[in-house]
mmCIF file of C-alpha atoms in Angstrom:
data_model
loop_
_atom_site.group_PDB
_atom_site.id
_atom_site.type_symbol
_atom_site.label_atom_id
_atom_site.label_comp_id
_atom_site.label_asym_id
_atom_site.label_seq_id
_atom_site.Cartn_x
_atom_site.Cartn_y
_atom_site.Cartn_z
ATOM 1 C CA UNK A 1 187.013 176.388 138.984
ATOM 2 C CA UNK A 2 186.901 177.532 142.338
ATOM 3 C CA UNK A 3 190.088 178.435 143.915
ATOM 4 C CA UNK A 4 190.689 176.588 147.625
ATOM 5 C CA UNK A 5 192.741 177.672 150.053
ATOM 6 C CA UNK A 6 194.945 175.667 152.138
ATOM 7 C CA UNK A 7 194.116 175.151 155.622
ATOM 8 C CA UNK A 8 193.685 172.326 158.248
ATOM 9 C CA UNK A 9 191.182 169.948 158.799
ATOM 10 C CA UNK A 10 190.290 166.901 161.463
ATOM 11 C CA UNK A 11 189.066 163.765 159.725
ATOM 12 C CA UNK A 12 187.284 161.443 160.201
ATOM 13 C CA UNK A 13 189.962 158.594 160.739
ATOM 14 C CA UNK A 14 193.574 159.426 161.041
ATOM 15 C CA UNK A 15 196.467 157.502 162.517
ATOM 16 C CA UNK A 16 197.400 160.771 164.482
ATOM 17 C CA UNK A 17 195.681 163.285 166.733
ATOM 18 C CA UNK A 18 196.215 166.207 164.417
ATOM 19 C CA UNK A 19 194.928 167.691 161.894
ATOM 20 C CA UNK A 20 195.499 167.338 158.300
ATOM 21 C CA UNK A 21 197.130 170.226 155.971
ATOM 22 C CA UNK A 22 195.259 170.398 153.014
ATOM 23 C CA UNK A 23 197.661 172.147 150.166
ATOM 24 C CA UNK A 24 195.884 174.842 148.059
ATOM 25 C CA UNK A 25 194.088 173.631 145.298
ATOM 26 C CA UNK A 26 191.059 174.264 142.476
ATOM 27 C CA UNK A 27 187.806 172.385 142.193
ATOM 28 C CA UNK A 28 185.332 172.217 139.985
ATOM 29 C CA UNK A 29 182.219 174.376 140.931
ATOM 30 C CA UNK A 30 179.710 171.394 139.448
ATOM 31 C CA UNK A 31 179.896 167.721 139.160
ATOM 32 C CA UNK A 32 180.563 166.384 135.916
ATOM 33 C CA UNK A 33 177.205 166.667 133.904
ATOM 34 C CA UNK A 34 176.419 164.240 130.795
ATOM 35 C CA UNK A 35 177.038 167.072 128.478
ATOM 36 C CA UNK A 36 180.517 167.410 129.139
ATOM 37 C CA UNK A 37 181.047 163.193 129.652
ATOM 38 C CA UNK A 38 179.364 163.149 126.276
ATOM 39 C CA UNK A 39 182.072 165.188 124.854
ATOM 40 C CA UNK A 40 184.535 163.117 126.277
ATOM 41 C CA UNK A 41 183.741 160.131 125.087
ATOM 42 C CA UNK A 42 183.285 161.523 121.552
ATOM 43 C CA UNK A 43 186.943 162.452 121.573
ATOM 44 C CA UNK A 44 187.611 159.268 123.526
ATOM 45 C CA UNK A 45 186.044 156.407 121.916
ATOM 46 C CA UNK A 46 187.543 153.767 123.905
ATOM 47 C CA UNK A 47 185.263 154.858 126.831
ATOM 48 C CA UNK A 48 181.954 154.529 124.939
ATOM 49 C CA UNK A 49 179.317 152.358 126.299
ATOM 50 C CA UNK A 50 180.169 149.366 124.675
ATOM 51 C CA UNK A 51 183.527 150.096 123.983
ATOM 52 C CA UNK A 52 185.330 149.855 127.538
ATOM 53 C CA UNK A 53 187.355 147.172 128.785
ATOM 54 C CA UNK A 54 185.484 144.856 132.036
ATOM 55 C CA UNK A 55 188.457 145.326 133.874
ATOM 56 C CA UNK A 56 188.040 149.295 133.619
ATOM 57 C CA UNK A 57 183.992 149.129 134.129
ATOM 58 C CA UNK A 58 181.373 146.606 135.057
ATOM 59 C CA UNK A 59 178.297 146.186 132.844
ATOM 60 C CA UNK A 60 176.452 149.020 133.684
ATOM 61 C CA UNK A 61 178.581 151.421 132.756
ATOM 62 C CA UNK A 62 176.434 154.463 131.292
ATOM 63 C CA UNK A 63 173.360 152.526 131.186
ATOM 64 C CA UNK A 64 171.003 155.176 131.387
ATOM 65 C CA UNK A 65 172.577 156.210 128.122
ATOM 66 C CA UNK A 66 170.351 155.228 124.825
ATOM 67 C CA UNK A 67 173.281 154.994 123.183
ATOM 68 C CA UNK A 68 176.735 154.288 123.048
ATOM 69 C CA UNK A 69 178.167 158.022 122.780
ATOM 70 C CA UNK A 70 174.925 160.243 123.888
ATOM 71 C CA UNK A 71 172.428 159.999 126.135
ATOM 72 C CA UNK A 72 169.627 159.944 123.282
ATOM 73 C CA UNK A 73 166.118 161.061 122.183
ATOM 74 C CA UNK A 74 163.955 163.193 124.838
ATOM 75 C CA UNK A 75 166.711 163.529 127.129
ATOM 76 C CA UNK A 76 167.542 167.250 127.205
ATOM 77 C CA UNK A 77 166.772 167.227 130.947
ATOM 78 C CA UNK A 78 169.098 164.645 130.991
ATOM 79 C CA UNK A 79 172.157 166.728 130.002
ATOM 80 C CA UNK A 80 173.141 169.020 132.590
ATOM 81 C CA UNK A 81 172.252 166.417 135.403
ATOM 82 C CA UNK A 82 175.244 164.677 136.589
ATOM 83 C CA UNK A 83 176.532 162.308 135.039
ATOM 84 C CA UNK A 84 176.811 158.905 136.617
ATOM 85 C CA UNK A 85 177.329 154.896 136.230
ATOM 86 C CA UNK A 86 180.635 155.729 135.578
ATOM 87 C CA UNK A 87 183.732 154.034 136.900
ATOM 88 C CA UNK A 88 186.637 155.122 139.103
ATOM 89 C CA UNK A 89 188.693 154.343 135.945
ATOM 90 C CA UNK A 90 186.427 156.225 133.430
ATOM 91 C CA UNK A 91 186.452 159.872 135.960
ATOM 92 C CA UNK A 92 190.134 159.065 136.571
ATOM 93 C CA UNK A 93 190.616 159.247 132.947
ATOM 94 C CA UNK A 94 188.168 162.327 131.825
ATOM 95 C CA UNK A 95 189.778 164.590 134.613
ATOM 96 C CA UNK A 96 193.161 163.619 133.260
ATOM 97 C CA UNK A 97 192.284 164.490 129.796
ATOM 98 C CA UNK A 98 191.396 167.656 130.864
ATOM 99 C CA UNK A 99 194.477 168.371 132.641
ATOM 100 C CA UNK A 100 192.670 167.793 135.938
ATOM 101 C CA UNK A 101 191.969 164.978 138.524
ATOM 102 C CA UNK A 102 189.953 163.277 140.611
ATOM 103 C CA UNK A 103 190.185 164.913 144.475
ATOM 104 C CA UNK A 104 191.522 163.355 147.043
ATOM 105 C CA UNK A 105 189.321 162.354 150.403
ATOM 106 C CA UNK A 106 190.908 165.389 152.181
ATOM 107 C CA UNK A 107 190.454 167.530 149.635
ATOM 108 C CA UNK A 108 187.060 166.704 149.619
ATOM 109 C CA UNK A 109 185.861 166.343 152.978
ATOM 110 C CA UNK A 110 187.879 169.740 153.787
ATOM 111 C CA UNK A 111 185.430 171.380 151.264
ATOM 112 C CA UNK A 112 182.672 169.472 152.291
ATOM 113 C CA UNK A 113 183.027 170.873 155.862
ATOM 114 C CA UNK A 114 181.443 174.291 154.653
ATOM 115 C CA UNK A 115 178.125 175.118 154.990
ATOM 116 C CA UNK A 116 176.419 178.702 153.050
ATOM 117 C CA UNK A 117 178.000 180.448 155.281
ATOM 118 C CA UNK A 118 181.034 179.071 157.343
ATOM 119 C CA UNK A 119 184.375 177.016 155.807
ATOM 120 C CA UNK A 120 184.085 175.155 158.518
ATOM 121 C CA UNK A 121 180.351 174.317 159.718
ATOM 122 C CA UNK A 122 181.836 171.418 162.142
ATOM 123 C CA UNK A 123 180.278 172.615 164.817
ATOM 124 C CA UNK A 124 176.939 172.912 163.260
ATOM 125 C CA UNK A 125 174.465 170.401 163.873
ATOM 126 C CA UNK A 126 172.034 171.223 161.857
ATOM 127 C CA UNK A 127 174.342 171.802 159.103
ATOM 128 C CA UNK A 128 174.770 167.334 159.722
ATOM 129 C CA UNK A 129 171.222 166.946 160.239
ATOM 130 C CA UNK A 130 170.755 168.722 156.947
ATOM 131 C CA UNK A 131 173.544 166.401 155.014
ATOM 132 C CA UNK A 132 172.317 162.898 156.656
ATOM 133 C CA UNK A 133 168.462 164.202 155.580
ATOM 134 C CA UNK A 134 169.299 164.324 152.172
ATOM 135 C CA UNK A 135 171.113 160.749 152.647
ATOM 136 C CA UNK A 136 167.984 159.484 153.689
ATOM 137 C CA UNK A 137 166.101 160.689 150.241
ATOM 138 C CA UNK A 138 165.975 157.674 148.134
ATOM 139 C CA UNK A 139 167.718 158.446 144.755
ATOM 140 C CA UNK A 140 165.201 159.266 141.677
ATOM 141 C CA UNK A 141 165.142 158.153 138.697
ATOM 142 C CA UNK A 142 165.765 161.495 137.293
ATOM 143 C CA UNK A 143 168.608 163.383 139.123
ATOM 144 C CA UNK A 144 168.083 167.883 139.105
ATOM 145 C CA UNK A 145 170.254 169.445 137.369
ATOM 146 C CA UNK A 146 173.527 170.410 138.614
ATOM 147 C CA UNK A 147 173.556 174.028 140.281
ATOM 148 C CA UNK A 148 170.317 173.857 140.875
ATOM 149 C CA UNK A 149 170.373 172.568 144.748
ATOM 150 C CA UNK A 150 173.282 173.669 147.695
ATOM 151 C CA UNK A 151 175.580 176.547 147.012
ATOM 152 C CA UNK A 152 178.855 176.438 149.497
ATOM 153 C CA UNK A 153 180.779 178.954 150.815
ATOM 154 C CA UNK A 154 183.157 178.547 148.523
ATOM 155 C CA UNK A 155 181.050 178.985 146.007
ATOM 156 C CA UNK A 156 180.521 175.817 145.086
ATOM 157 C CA UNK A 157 177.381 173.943 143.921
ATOM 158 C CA UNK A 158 176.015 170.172 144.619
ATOM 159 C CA UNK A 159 178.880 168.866 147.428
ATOM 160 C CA UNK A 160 175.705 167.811 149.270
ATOM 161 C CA UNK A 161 172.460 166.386 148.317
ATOM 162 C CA UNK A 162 172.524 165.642 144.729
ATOM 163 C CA UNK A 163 174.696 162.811 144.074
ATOM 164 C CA UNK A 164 178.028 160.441 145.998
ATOM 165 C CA UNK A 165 181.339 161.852 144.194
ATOM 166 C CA UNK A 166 184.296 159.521 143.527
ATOM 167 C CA UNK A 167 187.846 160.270 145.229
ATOM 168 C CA UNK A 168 191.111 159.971 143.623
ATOM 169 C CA UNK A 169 192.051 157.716 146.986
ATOM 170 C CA UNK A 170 188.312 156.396 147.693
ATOM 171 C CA UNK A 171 189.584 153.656 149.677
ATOM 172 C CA UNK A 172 192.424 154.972 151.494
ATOM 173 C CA UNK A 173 190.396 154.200 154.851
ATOM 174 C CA UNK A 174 189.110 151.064 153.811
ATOM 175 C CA UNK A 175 189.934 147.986 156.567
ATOM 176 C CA UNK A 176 191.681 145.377 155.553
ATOM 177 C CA UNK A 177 191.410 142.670 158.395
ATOM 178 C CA UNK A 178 190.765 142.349 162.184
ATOM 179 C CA UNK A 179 193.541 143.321 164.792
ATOM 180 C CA UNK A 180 192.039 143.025 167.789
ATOM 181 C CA UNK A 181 194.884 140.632 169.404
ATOM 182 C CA UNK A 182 196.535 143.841 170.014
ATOM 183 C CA UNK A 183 199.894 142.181 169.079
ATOM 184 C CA UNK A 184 199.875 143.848 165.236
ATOM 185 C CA UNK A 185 201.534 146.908 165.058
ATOM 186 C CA UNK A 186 199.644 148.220 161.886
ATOM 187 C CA UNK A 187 197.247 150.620 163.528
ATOM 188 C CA UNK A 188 194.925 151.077 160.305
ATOM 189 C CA UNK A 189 193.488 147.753 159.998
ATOM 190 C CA UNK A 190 190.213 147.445 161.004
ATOM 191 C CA UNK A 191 188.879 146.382 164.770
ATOM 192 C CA UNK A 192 185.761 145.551 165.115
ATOM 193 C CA UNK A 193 183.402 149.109 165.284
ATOM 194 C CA UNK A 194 183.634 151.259 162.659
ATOM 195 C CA UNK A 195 183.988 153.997 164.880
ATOM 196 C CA UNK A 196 187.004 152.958 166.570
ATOM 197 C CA UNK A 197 189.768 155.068 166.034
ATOM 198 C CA UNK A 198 187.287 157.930 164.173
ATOM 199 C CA UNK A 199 188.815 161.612 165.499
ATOM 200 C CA UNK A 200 185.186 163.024 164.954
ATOM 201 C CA UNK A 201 182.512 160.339 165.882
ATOM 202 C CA UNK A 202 179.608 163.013 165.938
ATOM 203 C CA UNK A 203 179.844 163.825 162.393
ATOM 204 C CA UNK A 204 177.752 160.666 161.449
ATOM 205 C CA UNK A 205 177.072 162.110 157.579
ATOM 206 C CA UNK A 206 180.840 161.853 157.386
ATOM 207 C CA UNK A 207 180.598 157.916 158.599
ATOM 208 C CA UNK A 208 178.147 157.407 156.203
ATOM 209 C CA UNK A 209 179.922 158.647 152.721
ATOM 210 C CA UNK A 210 183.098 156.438 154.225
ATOM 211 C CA UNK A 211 181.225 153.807 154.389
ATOM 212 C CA UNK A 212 180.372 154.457 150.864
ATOM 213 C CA UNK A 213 183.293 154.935 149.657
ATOM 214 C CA UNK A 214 184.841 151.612 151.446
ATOM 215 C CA UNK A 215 181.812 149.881 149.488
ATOM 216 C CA UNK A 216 182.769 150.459 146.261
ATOM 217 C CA UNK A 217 185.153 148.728 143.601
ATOM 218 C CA UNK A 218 186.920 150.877 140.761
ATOM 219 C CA UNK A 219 184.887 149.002 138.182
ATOM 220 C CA UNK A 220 181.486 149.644 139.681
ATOM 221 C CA UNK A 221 179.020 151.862 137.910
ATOM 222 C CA UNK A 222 176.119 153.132 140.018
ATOM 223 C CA UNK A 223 173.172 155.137 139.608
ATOM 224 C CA UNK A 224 173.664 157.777 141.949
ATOM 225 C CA UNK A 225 177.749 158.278 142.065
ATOM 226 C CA UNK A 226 179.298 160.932 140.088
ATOM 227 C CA UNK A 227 182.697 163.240 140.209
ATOM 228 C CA UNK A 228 184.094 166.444 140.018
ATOM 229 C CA UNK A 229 187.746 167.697 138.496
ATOM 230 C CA UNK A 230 190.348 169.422 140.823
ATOM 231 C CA UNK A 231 193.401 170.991 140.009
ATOM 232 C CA UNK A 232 196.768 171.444 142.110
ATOM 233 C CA UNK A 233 197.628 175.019 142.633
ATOM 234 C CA UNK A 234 201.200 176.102 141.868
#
């Protein structure tokens, strides 16, 4: 794991003007890879394919997985590529069992923000350009490898470009109904533009992955959404 400093940071939405302290904290340097989820679920057998409650996982829950507990014949590429179709529940519960969790929004956009070379690329265009290029790629059928693609700052491998990443609070911006009557006092619910209220409405690769996020249900499995462990630092 790669040790993160704490620091500040503006995002995206915010019900405030300032920034956001983001406490010190570890992350993993890759995502999650099938290898390791393989060894999780072989210690875990509730969270085999097959085995998982619907309310924890929809039905394609590892489905690029031969079988129930490995990803099967011919796949050695397949094992250090990230590992995805997995739920909110299922990364929730392999970070926790190895005395880790998921990472928040902040956490993660705060380390998304650097670029090779900068913490904080924010003012780098072409650093966005770069990001929303990649989000145009449509996903392949066969994802790299992890480590194999962007190297941060920090150190850390695969923030941008290979796969989405769950967040322990995925839908903390998420809208929940229109109030544009002006006569609600809860400020977060959503008005019309998705833009509206956004402290940084240039960063449109930022807009995109909360969009994503907003999208998604705990129980959804998708082809090209993965995770990463953090740890708090004492």
């Amino acid at each position: 794991m790669v040790y993160i400093e704490s620091g500040t940071y503006v995002p995206l939405y915010s019900l405030d003007s300032g920034k956001v302290k983001v406490k010190a904290f570890y992350m993993d340097i890759f995502p999650v890879t099938n290898a390791d989820f393989e060894k999780f679920v072989a210690q875990y057998p509730e969270w085999q394919k097959g085995n998982v409650k619907a309310i924890f996982a929809d039905r394609k829950y590892l489905h690029h997985w031969q079988y129930k507990n490995k990803t099967g014949k011919g796949s050695t590429a397949l094992k250090n590529s990230p590992v995805v179709n997995v739920s909110w529940f299922a990364a929730k519960k392999y970070c926790e069992c190895q005395g880790k969790r998921l990472p928040t929004v902040n956490e993660w956009e705060y380390v998304a923000l650097a670029n090779e070379t900068k913490k904080n690329a924010s003012k780098d265009n072409g650093f966005y350009q770069k990001i929303l290029d990649w989000y145009s790629k449509p996903t392949t059928s066969a994802l790299a490898n992890v480590g194999k693609g962007f190297r941060n700052v920090y150190g850390i491998y695969d923030m941008h470009g290979l796969v989405w990443e769950w967040n322990l609070d995925f839908i903390s911006a998420l809208a929940t109904k229109d109030s544009r009557d002006g006569n609600n006092l809860d400020k977060n619910e959503f008005c019309g533009a998705g833009s509206k209220g956004s402290k940084t409405p240039g960063n449109y690769a930022a807009f995109m992955r909360y969009a994503m996020r907003s999208s998604l249900k705990a129980s959804y499995n998708i082809q090209n959404v993965g995770f990463r462990c953090v740890k708090t630092a004492k």
